[in-house]
Tab-separated table of C-alpha atoms and ligand atoms in Angstrom:
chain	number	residue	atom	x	y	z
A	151	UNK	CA	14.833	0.403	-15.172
A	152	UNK	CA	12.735	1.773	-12.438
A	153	UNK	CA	14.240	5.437	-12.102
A	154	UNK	CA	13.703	6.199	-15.601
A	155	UNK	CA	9.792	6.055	-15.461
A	156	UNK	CA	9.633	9.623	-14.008
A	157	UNK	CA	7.172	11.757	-15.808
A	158	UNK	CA	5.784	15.066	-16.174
A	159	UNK	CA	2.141	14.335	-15.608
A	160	UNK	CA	0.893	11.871	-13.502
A	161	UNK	CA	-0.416	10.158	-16.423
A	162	UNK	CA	2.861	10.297	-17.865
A	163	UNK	CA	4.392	8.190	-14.635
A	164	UNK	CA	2.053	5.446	-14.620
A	165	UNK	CA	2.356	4.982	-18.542
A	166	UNK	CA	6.115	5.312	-18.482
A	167	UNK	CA	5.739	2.226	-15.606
A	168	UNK	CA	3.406	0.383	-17.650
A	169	UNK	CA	6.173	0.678	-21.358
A	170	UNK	CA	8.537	-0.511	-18.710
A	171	UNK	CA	6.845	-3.667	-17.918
A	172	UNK	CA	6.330	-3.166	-14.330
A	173	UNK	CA	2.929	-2.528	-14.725
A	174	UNK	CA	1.543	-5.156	-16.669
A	175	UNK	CA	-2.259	-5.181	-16.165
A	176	UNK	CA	-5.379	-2.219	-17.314
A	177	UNK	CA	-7.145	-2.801	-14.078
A	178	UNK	CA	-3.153	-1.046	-12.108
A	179	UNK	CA	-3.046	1.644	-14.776
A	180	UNK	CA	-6.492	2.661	-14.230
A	181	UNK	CA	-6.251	2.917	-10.921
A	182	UNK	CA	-3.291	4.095	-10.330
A	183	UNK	CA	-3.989	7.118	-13.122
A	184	UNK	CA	-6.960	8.102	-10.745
A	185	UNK	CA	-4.695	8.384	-7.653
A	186	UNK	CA	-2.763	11.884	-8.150
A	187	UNK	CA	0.451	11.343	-6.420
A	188	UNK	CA	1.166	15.285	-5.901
A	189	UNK	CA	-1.504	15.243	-3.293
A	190	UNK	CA	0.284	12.431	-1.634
A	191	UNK	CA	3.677	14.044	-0.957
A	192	UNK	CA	5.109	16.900	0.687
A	193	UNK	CA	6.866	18.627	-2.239
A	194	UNK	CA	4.727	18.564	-5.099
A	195	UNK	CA	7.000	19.256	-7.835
A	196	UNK	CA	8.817	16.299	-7.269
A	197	UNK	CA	5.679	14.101	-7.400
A	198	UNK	CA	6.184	12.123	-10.823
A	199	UNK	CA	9.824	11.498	-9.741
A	200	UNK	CA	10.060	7.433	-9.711
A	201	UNK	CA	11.796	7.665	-6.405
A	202	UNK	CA	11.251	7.710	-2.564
A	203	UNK	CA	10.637	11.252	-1.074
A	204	UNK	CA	10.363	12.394	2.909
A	205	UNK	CA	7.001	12.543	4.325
A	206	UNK	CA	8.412	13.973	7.999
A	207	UNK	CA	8.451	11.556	11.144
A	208	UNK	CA	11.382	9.230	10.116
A	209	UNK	CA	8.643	7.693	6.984
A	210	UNK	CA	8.869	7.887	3.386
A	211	UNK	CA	6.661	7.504	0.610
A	212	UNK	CA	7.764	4.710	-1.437
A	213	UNK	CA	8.958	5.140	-4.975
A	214	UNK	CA	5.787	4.480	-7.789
A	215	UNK	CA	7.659	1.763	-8.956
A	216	UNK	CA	7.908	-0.584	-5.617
A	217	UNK	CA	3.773	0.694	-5.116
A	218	UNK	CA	3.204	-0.666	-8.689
A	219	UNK	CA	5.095	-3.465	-8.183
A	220	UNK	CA	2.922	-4.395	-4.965
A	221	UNK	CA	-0.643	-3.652	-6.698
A	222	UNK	CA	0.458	-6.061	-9.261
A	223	UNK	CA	1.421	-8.602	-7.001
A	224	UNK	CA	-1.604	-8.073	-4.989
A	225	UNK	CA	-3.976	-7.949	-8.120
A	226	UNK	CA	-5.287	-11.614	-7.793
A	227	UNK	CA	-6.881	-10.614	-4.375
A	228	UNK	CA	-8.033	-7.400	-4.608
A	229	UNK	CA	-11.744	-7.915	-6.254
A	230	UNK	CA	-15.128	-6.173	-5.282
A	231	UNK	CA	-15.950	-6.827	-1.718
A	232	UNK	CA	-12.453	-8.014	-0.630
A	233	UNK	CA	-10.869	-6.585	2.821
A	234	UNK	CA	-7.681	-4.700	2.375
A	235	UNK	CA	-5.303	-4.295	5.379
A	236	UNK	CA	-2.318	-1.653	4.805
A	237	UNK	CA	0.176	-1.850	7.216
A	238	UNK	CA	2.207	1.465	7.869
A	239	UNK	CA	0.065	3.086	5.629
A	240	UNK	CA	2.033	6.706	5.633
A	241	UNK	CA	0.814	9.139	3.092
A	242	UNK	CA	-2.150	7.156	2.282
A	243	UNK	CA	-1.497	6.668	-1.155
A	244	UNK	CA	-1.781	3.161	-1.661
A	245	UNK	CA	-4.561	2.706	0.236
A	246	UNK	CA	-6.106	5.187	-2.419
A	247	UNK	CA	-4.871	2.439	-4.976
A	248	UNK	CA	-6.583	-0.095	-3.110
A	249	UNK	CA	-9.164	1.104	-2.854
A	250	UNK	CA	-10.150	2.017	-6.255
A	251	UNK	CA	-8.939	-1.661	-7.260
A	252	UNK	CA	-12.418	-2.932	-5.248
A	253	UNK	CA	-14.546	-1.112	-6.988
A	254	UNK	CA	-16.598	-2.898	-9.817
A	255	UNK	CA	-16.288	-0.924	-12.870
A	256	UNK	CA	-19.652	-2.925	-14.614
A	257	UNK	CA	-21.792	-2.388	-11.572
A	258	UNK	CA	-20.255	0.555	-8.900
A	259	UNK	CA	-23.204	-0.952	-6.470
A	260	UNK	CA	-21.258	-3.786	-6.026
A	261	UNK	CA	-18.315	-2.447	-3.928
A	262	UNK	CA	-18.689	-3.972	-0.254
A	263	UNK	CA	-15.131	-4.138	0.102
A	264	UNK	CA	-12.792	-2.018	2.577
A	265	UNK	CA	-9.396	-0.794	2.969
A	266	UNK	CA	-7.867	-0.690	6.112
A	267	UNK	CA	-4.906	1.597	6.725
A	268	UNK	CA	-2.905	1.592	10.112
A	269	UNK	CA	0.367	3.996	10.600
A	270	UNK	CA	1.650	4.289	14.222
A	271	UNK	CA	2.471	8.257	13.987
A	272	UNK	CA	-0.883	9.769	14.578
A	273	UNK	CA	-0.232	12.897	12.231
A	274	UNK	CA	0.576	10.763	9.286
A	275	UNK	CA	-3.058	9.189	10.061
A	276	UNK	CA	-4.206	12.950	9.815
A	277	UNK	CA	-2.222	13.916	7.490
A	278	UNK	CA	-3.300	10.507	5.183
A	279	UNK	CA	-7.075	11.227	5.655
A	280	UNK	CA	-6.489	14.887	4.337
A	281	UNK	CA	-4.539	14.193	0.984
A	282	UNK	CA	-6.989	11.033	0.214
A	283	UNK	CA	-9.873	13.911	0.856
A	284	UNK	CA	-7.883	16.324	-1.583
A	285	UNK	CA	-7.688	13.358	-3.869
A	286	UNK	CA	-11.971	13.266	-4.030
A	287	UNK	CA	-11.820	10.072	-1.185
A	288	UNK	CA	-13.636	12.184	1.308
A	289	UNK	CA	-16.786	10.559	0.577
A	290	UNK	CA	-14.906	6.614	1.090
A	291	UNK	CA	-13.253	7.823	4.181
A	292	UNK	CA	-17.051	9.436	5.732
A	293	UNK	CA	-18.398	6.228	4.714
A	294	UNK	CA	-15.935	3.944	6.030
A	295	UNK	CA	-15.070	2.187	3.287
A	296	UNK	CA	-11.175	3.668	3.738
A	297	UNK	CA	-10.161	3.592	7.118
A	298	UNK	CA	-7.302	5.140	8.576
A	299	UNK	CA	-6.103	4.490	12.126
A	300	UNK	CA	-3.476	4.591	14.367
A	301	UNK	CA	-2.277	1.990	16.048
A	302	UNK	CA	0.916	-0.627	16.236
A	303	UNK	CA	0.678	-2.208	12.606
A	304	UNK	CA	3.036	-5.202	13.602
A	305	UNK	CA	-1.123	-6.175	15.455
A	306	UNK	CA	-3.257	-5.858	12.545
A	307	UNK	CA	-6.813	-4.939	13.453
A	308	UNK	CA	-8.448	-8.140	14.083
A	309	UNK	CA	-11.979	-6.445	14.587
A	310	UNK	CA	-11.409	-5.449	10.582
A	311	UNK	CA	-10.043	-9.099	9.802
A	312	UNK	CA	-9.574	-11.234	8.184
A	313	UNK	CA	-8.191	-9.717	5.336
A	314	UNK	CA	-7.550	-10.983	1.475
A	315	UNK	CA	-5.027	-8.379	0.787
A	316	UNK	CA	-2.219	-7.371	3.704
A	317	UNK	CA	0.546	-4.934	2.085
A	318	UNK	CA	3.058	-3.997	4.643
A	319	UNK	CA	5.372	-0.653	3.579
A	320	UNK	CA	8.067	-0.956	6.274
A	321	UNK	CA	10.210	-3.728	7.046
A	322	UNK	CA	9.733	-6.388	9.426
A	323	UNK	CA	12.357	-7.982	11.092
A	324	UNK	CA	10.894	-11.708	11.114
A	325	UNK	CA	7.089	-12.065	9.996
A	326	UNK	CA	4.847	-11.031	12.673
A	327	UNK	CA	2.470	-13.821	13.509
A	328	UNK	CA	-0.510	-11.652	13.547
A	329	UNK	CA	-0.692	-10.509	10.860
A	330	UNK	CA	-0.250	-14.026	9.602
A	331	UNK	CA	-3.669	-15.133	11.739
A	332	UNK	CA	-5.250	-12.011	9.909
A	333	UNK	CA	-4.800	-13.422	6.373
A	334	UNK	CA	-7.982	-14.644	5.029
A	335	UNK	CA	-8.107	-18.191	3.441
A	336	UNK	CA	-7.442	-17.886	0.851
A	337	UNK	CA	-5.258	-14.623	1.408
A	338	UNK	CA	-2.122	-12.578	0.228
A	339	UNK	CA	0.783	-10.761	1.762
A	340	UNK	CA	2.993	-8.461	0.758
A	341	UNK	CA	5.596	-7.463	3.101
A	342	UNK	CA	9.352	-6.463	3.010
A	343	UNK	CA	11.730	-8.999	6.116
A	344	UNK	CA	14.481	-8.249	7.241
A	345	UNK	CA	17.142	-5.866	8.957
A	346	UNK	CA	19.891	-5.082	7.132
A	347	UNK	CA	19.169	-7.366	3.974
A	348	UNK	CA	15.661	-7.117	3.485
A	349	UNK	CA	13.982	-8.970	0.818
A	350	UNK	CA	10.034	-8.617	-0.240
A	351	UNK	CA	7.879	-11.773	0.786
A	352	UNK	CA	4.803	-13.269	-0.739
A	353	UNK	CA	3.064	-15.086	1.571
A	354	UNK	CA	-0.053	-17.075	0.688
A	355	UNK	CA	-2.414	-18.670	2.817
A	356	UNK	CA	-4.690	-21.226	0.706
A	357	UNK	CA	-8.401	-22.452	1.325
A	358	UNK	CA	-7.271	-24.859	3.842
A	359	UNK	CA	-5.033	-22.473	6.180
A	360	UNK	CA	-1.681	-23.745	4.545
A	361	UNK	CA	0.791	-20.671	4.569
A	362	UNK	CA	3.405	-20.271	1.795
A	363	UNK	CA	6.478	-17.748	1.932
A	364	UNK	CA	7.908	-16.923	-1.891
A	365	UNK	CA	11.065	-14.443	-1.561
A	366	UNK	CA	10.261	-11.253	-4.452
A	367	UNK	CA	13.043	-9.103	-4.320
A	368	UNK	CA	15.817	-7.285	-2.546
A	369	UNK	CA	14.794	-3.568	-1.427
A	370	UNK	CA	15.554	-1.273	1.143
A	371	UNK	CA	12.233	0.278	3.444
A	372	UNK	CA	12.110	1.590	6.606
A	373	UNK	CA	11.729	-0.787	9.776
A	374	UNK	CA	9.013	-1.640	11.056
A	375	UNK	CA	9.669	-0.645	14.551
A	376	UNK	CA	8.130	0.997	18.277
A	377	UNK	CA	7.130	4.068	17.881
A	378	UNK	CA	9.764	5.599	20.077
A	379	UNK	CA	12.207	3.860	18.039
A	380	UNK	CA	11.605	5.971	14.927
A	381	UNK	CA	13.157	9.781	14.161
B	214	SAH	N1	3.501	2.992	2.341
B	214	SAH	C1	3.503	4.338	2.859
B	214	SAH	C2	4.568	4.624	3.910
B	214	SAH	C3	5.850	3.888	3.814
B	214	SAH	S1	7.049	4.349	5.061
B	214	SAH	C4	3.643	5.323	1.732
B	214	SAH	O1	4.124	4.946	0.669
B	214	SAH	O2	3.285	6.470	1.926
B	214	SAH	C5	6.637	3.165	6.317
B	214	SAH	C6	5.605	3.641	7.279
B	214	SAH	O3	5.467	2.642	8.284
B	214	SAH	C7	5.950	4.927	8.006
B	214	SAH	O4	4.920	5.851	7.834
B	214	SAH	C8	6.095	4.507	9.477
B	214	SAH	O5	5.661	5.509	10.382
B	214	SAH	C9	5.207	3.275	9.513
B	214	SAH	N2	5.494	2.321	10.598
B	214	SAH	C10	6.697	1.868	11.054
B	214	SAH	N3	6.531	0.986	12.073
B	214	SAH	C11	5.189	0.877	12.274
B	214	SAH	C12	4.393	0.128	13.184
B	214	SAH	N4	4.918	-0.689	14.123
B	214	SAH	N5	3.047	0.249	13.093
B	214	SAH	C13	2.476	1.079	12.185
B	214	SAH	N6	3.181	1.817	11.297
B	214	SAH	C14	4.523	1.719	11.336
């Protein structure tokens, strides 16, 4: 079970995830091992806590668990020189995740790739670039290879598109067409729909343009919403 992956250490998290199955793969524990978590939340003490925790502005960080559980789903897509779009990208800390899944371990030259984070609440974007700075990202963020902006998510960032990889951390209430167009072919989403049942959905978009929609699981995020809309 999720909740009982909580660990002391960071370390001690993302191996406690990995005994528990959810995450299955090296290339997710290496990763997420380099991404410290307490410089992603508010209240560092509860950092390694598998659960949720306030970031301020109506957002939450998600539980390690549900951000494993995307990376892995994600993994096929997220090679050297792929394009990364997260949507409602709050604390930052997945894009941190995404970002070291594009780099190429056997030759760090070969890293063209990008990750894209848009948020709508312009101090989370702050916020976001300073924890992935305390987290030794400045250098990615100066060079643009992480980019954090503000801006209405539910619109992608075309300019930045198309992208192999869309996560989406707040829930939609039908799947915005957009971000649809933005998917590279071939391409992978991972967003939660819904309002008051909200399930994850994988949606695929092969060489040819043809868009699949594969139901994950049931969860609970925040809406996706208009920025006035959110406390
Ligand atoms: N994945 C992030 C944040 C999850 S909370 C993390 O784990 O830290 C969902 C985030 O989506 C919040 O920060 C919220 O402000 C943002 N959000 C909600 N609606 C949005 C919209 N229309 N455009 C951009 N961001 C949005």
């Amino acid at each position: 079970m999720a909740w009982r992956c909580t660990g002391s250490t960071n370390a001690e998290l993302i191996q406690n995830m990995a005994k528990a199955g959810i995450i299955t793969s090296d290339r997710v524990v290496e990763a997420m091992t380099k991404v410290n978590r307490a410089h992603y939340v508010p209240h560092a003490y509860a950092a390694y806590e598998d659960s949720p925790q306030p970031i301020g502005h109506g957002a939450t960080i998600s539980a390690p668990h549900m951000h494993a559980y995307a990376a892995q789903n994600l993994l096929p897509f997220l090679k050297p020189g792929a394009r990364v779009l997260d949507v409602g990208s709050g604390s930052g800390y997945l894009a941190a995740v995404f970002y070291h899944l594009l780099q190429d371990s056997a030759d760090p030259k070969n890293a063209e790739g990008k990750v894209v984070g848009i948020e709508h609440i312009p101090e989370l974007v702050e916020w976001s670039i300073e924890n992935l700075r305390k987290d030794k990202l400045g250098s990615a963020v100066d060079e643009g290879k992480i980019k954090m902006i503000a801006g209405d998510g539910r619109k992608g960032s075309p300019k930045d598109g198309p992208f192999d990889v869309i996560h989406v951390g707040a829930a939609a209430p039908t799947l915005p067409a957009a971000l649809v167009k933005q998917l590279a072919r071939p391409g992978r989403m991972f967003i939660p729909v819904g309002t008051y049942m909200q399930q994850i959905l994988q949606v695929d978009k092969d060489e040819s343009g043809n868009v699949t929609e594969i139901p994950l699981l049931d969860v609970m995020y925040v809406p996706l919403t208009d920025r006035d809309k959110q406390v």
